[in-house]
CSV table of C-alpha atoms and ligand atoms in Angstrom, one decimal:
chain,number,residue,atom,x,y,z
T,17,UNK,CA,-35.9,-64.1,-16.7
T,18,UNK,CA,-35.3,-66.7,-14.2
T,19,UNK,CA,-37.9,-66.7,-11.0
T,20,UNK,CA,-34.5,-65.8,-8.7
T,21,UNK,CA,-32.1,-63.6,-10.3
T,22,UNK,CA,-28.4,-64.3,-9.1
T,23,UNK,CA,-26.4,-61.0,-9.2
T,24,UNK,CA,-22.5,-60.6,-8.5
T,25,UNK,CA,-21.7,-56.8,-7.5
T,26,UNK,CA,-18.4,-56.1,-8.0
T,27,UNK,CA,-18.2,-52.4,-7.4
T,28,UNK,CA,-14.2,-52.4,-7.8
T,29,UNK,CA,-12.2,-48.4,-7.2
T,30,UNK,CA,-12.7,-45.2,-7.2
T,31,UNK,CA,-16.1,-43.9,-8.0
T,32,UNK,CA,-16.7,-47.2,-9.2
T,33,UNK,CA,-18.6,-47.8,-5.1
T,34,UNK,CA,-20.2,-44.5,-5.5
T,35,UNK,CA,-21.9,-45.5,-9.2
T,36,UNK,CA,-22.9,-49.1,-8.2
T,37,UNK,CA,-25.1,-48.1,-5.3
T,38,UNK,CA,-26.8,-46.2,-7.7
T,39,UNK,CA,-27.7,-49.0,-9.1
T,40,UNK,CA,-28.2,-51.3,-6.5
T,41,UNK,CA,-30.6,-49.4,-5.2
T,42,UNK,CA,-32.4,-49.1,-8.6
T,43,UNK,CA,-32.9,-53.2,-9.1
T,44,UNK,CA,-33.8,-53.1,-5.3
T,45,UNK,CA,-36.5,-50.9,-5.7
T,46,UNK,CA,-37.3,-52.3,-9.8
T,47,UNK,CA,-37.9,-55.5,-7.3
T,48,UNK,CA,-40.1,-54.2,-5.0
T,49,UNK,CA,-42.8,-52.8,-7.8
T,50,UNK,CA,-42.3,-55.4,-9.9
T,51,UNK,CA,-43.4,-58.7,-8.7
T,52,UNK,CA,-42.2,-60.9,-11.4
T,53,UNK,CA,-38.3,-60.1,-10.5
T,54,UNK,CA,-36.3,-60.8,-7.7
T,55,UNK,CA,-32.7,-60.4,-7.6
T,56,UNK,CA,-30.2,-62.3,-5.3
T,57,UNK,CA,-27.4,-59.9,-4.9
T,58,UNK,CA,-23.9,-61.0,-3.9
T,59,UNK,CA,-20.8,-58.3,-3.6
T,60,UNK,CA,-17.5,-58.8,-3.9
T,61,UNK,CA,-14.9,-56.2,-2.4
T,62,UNK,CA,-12.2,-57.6,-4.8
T,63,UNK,CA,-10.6,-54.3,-5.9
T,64,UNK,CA,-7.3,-52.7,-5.4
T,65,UNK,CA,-7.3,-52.5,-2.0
T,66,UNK,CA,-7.5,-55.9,-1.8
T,67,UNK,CA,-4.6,-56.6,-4.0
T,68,UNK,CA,-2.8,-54.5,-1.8
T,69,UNK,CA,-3.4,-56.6,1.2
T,70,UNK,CA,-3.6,-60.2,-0.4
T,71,UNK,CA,-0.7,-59.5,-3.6
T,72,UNK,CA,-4.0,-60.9,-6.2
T,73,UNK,CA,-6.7,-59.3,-7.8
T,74,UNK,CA,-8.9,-61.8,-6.3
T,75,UNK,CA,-8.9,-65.3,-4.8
T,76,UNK,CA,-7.5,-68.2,-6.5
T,77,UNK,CA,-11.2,-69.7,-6.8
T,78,UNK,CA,-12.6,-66.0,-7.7
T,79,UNK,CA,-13.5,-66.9,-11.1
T,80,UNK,CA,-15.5,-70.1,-10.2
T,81,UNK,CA,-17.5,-68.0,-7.8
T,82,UNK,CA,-18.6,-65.5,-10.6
T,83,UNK,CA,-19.0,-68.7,-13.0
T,84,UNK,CA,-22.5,-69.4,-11.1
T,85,UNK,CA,-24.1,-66.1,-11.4
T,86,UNK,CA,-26.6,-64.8,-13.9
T,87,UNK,CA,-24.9,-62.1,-14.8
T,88,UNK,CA,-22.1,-59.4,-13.3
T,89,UNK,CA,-22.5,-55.9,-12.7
T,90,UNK,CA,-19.1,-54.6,-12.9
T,91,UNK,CA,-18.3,-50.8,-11.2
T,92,UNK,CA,-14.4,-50.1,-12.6
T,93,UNK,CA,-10.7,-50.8,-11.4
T,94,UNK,CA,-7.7,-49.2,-11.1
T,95,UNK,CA,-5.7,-47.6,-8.6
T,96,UNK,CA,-2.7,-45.6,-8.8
T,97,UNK,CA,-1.1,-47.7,-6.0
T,98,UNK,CA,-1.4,-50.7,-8.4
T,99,UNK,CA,0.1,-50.7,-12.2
T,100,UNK,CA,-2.9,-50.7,-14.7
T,101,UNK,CA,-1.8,-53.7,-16.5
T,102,UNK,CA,-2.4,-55.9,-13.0
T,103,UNK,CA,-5.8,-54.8,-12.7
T,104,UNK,CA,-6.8,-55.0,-16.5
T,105,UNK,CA,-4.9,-58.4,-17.1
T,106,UNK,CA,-5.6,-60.0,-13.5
T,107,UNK,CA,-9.4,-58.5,-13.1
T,108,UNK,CA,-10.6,-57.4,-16.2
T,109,UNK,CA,-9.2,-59.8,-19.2
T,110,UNK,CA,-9.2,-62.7,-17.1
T,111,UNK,CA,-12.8,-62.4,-16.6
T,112,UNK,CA,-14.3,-61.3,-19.9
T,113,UNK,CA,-11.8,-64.2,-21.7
T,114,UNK,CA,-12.6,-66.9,-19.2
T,115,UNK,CA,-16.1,-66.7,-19.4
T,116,UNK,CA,-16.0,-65.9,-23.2
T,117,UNK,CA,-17.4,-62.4,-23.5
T,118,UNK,CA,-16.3,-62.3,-27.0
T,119,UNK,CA,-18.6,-59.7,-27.8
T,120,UNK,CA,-18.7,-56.0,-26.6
T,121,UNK,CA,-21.6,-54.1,-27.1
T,122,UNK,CA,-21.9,-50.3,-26.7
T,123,UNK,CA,-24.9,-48.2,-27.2
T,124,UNK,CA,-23.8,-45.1,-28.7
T,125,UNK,CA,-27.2,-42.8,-28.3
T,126,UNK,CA,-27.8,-38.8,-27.6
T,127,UNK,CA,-29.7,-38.7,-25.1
T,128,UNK,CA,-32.6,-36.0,-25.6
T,129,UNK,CA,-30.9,-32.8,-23.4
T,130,UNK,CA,-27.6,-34.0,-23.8
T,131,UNK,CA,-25.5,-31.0,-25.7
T,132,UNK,CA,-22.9,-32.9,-27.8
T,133,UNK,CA,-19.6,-30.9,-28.2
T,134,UNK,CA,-19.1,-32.7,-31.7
T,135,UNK,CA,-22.3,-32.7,-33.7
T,136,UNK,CA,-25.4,-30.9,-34.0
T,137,UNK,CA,-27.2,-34.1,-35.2
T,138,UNK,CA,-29.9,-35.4,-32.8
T,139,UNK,CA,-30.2,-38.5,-34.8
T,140,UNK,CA,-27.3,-40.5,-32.7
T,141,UNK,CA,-27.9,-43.5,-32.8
T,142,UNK,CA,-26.1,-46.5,-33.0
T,143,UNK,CA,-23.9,-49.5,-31.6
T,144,UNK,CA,-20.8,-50.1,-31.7
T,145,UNK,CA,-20.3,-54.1,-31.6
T,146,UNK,CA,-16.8,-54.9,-30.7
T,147,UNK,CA,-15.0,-58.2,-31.2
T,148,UNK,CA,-13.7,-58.9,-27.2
T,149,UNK,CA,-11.8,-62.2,-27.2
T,150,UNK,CA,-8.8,-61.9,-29.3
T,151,UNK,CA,-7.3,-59.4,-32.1
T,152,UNK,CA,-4.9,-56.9,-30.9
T,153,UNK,CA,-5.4,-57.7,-27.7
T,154,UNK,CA,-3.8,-61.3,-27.4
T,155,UNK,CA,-1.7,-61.1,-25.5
T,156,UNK,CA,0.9,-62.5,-27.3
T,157,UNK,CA,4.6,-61.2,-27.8
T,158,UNK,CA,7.9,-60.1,-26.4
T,159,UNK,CA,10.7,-58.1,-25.6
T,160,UNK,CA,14.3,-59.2,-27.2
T,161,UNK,CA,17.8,-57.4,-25.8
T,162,UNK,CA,15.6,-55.5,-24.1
T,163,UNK,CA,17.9,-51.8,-22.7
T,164,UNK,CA,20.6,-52.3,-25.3
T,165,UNK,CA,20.8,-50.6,-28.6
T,166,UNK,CA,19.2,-54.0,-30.3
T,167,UNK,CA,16.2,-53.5,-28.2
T,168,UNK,CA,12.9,-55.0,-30.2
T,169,UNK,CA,9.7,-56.2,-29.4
T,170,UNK,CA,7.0,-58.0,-30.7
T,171,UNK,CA,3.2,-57.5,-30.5
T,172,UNK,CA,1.4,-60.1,-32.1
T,173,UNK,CA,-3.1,-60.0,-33.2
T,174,UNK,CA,-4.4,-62.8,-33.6
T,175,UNK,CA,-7.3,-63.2,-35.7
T,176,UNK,CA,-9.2,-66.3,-35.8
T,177,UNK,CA,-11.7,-67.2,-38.4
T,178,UNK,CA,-14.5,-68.2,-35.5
T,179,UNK,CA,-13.4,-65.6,-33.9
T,180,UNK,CA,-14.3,-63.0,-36.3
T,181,UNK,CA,-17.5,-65.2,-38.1
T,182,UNK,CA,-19.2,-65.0,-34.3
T,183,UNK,CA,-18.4,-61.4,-33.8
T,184,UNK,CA,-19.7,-60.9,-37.3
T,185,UNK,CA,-23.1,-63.1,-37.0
T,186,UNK,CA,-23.8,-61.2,-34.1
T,187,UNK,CA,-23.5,-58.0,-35.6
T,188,UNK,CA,-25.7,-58.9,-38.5
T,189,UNK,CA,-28.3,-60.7,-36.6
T,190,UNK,CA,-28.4,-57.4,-34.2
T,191,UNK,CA,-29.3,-55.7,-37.8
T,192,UNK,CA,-31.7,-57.5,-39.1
T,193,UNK,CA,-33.5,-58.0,-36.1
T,194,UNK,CA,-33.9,-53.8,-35.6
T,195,UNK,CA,-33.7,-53.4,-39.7
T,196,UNK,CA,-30.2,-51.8,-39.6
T,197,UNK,CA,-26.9,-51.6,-41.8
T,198,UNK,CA,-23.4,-52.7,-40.9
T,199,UNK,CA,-20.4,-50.7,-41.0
T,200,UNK,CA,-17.5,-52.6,-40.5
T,201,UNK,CA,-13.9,-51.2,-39.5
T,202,UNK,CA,-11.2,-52.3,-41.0
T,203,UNK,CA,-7.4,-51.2,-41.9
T,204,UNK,CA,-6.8,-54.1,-44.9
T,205,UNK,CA,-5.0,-51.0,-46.9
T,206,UNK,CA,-2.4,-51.0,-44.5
T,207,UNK,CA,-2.8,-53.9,-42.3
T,208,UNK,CA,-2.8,-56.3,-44.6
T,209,UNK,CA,-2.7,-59.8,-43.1
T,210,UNK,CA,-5.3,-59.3,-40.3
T,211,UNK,CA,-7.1,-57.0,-41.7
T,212,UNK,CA,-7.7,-58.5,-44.7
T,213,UNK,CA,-8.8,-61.5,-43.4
T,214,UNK,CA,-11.1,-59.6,-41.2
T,215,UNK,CA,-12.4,-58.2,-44.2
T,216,UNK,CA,-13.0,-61.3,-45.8
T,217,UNK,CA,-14.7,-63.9,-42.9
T,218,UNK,CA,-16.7,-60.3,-42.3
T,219,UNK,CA,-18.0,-60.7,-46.0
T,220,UNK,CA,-18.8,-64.1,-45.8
T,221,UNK,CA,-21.3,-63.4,-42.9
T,222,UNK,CA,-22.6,-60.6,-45.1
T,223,UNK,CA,-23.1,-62.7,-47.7
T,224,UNK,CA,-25.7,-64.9,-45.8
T,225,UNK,CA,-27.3,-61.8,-44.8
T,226,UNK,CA,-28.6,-59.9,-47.9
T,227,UNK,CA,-31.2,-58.1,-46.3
T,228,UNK,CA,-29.0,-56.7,-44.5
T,229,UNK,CA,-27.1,-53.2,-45.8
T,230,UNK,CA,-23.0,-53.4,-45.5
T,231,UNK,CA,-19.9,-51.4,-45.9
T,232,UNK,CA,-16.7,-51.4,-44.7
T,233,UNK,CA,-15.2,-48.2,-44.2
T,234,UNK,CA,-11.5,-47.8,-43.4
T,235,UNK,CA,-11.2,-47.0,-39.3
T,236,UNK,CA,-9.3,-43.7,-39.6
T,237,UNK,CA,-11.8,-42.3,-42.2
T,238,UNK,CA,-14.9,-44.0,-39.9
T,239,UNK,CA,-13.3,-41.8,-36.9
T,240,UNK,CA,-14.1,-38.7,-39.6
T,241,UNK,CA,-17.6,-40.1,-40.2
T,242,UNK,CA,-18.4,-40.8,-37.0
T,243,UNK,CA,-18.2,-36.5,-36.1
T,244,UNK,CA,-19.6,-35.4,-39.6
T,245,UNK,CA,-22.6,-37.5,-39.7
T,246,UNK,CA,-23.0,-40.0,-37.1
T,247,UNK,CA,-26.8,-40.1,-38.0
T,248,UNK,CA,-25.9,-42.6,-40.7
T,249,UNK,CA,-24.7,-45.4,-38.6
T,250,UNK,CA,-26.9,-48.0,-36.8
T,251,UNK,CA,-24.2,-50.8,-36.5
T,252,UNK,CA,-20.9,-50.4,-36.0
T,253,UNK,CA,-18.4,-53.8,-36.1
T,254,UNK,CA,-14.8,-53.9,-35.1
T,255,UNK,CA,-12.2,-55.7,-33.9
T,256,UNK,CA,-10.8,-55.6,-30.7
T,257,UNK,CA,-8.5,-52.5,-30.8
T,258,UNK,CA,-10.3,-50.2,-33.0
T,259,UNK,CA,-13.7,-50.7,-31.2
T,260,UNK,CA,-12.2,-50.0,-28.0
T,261,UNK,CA,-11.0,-46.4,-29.6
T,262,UNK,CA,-14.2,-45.6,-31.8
T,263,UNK,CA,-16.1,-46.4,-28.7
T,264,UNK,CA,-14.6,-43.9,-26.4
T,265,UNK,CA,-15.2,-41.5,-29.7
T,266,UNK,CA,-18.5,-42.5,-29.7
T,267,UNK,CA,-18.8,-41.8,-26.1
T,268,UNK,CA,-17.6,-38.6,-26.3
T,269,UNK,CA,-19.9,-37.7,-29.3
T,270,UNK,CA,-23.0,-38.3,-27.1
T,271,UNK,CA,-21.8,-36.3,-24.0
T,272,UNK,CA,-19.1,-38.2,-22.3
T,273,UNK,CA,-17.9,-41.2,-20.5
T,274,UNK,CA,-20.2,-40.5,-17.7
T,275,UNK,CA,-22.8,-41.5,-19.6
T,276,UNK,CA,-22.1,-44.3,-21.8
T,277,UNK,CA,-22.8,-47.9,-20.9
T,278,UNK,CA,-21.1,-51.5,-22.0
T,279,UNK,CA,-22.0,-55.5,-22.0
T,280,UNK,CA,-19.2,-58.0,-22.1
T,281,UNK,CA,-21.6,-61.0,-23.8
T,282,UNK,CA,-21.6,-64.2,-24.4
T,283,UNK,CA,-24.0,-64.9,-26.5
T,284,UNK,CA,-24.4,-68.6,-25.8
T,285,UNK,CA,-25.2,-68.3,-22.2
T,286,UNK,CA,-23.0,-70.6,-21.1
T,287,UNK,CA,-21.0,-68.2,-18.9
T,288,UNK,CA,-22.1,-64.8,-17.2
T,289,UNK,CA,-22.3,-61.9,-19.1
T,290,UNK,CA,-20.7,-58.9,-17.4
T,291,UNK,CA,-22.0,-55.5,-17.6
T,292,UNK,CA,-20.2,-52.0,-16.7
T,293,UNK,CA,-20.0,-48.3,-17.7
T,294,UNK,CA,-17.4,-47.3,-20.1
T,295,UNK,CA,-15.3,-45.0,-18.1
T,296,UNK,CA,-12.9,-45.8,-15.5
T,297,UNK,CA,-11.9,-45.6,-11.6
T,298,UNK,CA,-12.2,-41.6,-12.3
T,299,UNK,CA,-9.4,-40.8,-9.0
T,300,UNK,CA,-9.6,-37.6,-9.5
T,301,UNK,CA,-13.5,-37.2,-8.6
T,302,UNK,CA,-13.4,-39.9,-6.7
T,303,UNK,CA,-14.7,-40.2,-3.2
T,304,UNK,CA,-16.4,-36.0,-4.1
T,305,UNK,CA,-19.8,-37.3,-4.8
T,306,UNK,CA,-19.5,-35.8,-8.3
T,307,UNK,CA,-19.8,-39.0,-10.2
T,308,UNK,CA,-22.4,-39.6,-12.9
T,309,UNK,CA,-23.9,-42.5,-11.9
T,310,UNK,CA,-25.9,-42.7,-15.2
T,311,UNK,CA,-23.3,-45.1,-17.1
T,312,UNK,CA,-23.6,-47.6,-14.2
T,313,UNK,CA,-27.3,-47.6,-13.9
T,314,UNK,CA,-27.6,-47.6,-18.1
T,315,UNK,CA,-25.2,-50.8,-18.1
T,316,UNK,CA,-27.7,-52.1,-15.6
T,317,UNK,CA,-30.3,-51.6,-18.0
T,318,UNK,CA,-28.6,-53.2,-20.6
T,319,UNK,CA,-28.5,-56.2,-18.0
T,320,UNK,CA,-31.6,-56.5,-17.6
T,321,UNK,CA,-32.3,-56.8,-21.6
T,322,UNK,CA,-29.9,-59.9,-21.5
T,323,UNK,CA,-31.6,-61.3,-18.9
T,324,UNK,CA,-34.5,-61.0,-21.4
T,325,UNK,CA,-36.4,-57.7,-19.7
T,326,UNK,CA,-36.5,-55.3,-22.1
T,327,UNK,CA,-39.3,-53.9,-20.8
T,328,UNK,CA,-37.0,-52.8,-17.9
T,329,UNK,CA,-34.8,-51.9,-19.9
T,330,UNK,CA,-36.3,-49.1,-22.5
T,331,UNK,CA,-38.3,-48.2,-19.0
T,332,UNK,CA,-34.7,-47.3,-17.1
T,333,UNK,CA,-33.3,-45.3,-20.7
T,334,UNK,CA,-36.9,-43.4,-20.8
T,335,UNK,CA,-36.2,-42.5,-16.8
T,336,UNK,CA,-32.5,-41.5,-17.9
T,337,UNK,CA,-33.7,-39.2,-20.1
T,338,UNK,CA,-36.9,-37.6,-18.6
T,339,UNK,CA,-34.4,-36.7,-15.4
T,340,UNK,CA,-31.8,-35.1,-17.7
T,341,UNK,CA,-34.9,-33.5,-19.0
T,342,UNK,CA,-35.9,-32.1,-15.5
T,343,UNK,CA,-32.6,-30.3,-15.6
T,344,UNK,CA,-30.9,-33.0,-13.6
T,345,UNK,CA,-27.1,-33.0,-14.2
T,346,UNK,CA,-24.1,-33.8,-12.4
T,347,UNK,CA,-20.6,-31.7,-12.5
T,348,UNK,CA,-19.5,-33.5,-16.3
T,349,UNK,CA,-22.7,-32.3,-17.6
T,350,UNK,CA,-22.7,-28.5,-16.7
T,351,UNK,CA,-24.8,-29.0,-13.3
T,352,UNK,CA,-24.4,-29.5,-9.5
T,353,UNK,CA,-26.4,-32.5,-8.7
T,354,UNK,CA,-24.2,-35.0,-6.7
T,355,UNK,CA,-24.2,-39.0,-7.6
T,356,UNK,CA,-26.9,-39.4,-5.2
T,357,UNK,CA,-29.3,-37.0,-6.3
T,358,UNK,CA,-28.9,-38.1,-10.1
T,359,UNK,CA,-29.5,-41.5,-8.8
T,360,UNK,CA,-32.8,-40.9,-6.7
T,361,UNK,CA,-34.1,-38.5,-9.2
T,362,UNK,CA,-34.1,-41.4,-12.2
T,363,UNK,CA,-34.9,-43.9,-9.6
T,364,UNK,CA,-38.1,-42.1,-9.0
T,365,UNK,CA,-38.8,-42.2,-12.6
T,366,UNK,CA,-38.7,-45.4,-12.8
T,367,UNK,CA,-41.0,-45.9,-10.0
T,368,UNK,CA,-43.8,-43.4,-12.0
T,369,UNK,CA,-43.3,-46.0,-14.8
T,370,UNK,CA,-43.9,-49.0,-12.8
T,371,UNK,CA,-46.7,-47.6,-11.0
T,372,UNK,CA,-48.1,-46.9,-14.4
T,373,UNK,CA,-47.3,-50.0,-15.9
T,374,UNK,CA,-49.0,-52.0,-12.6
T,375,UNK,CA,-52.1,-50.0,-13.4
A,424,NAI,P1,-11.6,-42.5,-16.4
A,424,NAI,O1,-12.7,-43.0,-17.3
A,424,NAI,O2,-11.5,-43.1,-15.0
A,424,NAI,O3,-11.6,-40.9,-16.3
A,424,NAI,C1,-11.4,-40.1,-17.4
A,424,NAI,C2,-12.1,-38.7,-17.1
A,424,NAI,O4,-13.5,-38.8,-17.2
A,424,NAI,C3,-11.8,-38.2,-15.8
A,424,NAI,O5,-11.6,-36.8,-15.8
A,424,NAI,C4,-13.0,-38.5,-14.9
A,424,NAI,O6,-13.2,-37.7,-13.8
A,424,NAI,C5,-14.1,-38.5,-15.9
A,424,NAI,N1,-15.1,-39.4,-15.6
A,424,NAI,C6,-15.1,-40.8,-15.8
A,424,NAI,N2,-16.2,-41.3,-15.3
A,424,NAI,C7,-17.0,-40.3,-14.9
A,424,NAI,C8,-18.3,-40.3,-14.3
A,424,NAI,N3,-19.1,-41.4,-14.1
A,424,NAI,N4,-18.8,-39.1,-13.9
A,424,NAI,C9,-18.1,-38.0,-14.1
A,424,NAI,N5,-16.9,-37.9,-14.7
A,424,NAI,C10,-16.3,-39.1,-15.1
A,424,NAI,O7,-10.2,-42.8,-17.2
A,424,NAI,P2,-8.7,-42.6,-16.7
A,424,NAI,O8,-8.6,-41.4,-15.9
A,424,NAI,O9,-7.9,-42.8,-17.9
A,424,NAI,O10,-8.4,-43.9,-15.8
A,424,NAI,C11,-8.5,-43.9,-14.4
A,424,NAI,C12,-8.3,-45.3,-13.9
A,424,NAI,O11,-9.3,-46.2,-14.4
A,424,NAI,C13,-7.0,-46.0,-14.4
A,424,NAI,O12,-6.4,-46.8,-13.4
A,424,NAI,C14,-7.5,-46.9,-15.6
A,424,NAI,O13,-6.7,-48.0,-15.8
A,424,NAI,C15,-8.8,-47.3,-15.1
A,424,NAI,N6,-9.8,-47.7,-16.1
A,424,NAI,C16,-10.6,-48.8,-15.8
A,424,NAI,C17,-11.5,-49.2,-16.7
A,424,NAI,C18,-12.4,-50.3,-16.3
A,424,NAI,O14,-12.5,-50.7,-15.1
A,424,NAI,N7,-13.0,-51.0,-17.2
A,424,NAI,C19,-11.7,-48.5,-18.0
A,424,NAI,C20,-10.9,-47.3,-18.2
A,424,NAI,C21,-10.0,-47.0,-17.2
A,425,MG,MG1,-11.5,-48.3,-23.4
């Protein structure tokens, strides 16, 4: 990790303000006992409220701003005074396909305490590696006689062989690197142009990793899997669509959105990689302080291991789970501890680690 750390906060709607102060105040005080980070902070109020006032999601030069910063730590958006589709296709899309965050990775792990309302299994473990870039989510179609009796419409995916190989290598190096398998998702039974074609650039990477154990298993029946015996997953590769679906299954397997972290990556380095819980603006808790702030501050984490600190970061998951261990949990997990108190309690976990680790 670089000697100054450049940070843009972008704490967006909702409860997504309440989280990211969470979180702030974790790197500020992971800062203060830790002398070989510093982190150069910037926010940026660009949210719904300011689409209200200035008709944009941000300013016309907001992504060049972000373009200079290590890395993004990204609260969530949406508003119910602004249509979804502005704020994911003028905030979200624009940023995670401009800076080329073509993969997605999601920790799927039960947390020690966590009750899971799907499995018994305490063996959850895995990552779900999504491809972020293109697929289903393209962007690409349209509407023909549109209100007449000859209404049609047209959604096109679009599946590019680099597209796939990177998300692929990714996956497999992940594997090998922490001696895992690959499950990849596909549809080629039913889908079967882009599927299939998934299926086979997928093979090709698995090919030049034979160390490495794969199958593909058809989405719907991996949905199944993933309830009866997640314990048998470690890596988990999909395309655009279905790893946005299995992920919020996977979240829910391991105790709920208010837990579950996401990167946007690129890989390369060559743009910002942006990090932010899985869940959403939450309106209806928002503003209570009811939020669990443990999704922000985990996607923090996960920050910090891009930034090359994993140290910090299996040193924030260990505080996660010794405070859920003290009986610390907010309204989504059973309990009555408020944001704040969910927040200070794992911050001061980490600070019993770092005073250990200074010893
Ligand atoms: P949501 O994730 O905001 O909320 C779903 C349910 O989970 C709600 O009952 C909420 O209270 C609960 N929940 C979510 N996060 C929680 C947390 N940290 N602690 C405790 N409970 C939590 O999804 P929903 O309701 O479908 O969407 C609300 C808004 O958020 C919409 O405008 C949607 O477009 C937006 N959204 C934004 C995302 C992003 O910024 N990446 C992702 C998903 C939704
Ligand atoms: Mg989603």
């Amino acid at each position: 990790m670089r000697e100054k750390t450049s940070i843009a906060v972008l704490p967006g709607d909702g409860i997504g303000p309440e989280v990211m102060k969470e979180a702030v105040l974790l790197l500020q005080d992971i800062e203060k006992y830790d002398k070989t980070v510093s982190f150069e902070m910037n926010e940026f109020s660009w949210n719904s409220e300011y689409y209200l006032e200035h008709g944009r999601m941000m300013p016309e030069d907001g992504l060049e701003k972000l373009r200079s910063f290590d890395a993004i730590l990204f609260g969530a958006m949406g508003d119910a005074r602004v249509p979804d589709e502005v704020t994911v296709w003028e905030f979200i899309m624009p940023i995670r396909k401009q800076f080329n965050q073509y993969i997605n990775f999601r920790p799927v792990k039960k947390l020690s305490g966590i009750h899971s309302p799907l499995t018994d299994s305490e063996d959850v473990d895995f990552v779900i590696i999504r491809e972020n870039a293109e697929g289903e989510y393209s962007n690409s179609g349209g509407r023909l006689y549109d209100h007449t009796s000859e209404a049609m419409v047209v959604q096109n995916t679009i599946m590019t062989e680099k597209g796939i190989r990177r998300a692929a290598d990714f996956a497999f190096h992940y594997a090998k690197d922490n001696g895992e398998s690959v499950t990849s998702a596909t549809k080629s039974n039913a889908v079967i142009h882009s599927m299939k074609f998934w299926d086979e650039v997928v093979e090709k990477a698995a090919d030049e990793f034979p160390e490495v154990e794969f199958e593909k298993v058809y989405v719907d029946a991996l949905a199944a899997y993933f309830v009866q015996r997640p314990h048998t997953f470690r890596v988990v590769l999909a395309s655009n669509l279905f790893g946005d679906i299995l992920s919020d299954l996977g979240s829910a397997l391991v105790g709920g959105l208010g837990i579950s972290p996401s990167g946007n990556l690129n890989p390369s380095g060559d743009y910002p990689s942006m990090f932010e819980p899985v869940h959403g603006s939450a309106p209806d808790i928002a503003g209570k302080g009811m939020a669990n702030p443990i999704a922000q501050i985990w996607s923090t984490a996960l920050m910090l291991d891009h930034l090359g600190r994993k140290d910090l970061h299996n040193i924030i998951v260990e505080a996660i789970e010794k405070t859920l261990a003290e009986g610390y949990r907010t309204k989504d997990l059973g309990g009555e501890h408020t944001t704040g108190e969910m927040g200070e309690a794992i911050r001061s976990n980490v600070r019993k680690q770092l005073e250990e680790v200074k010893v």
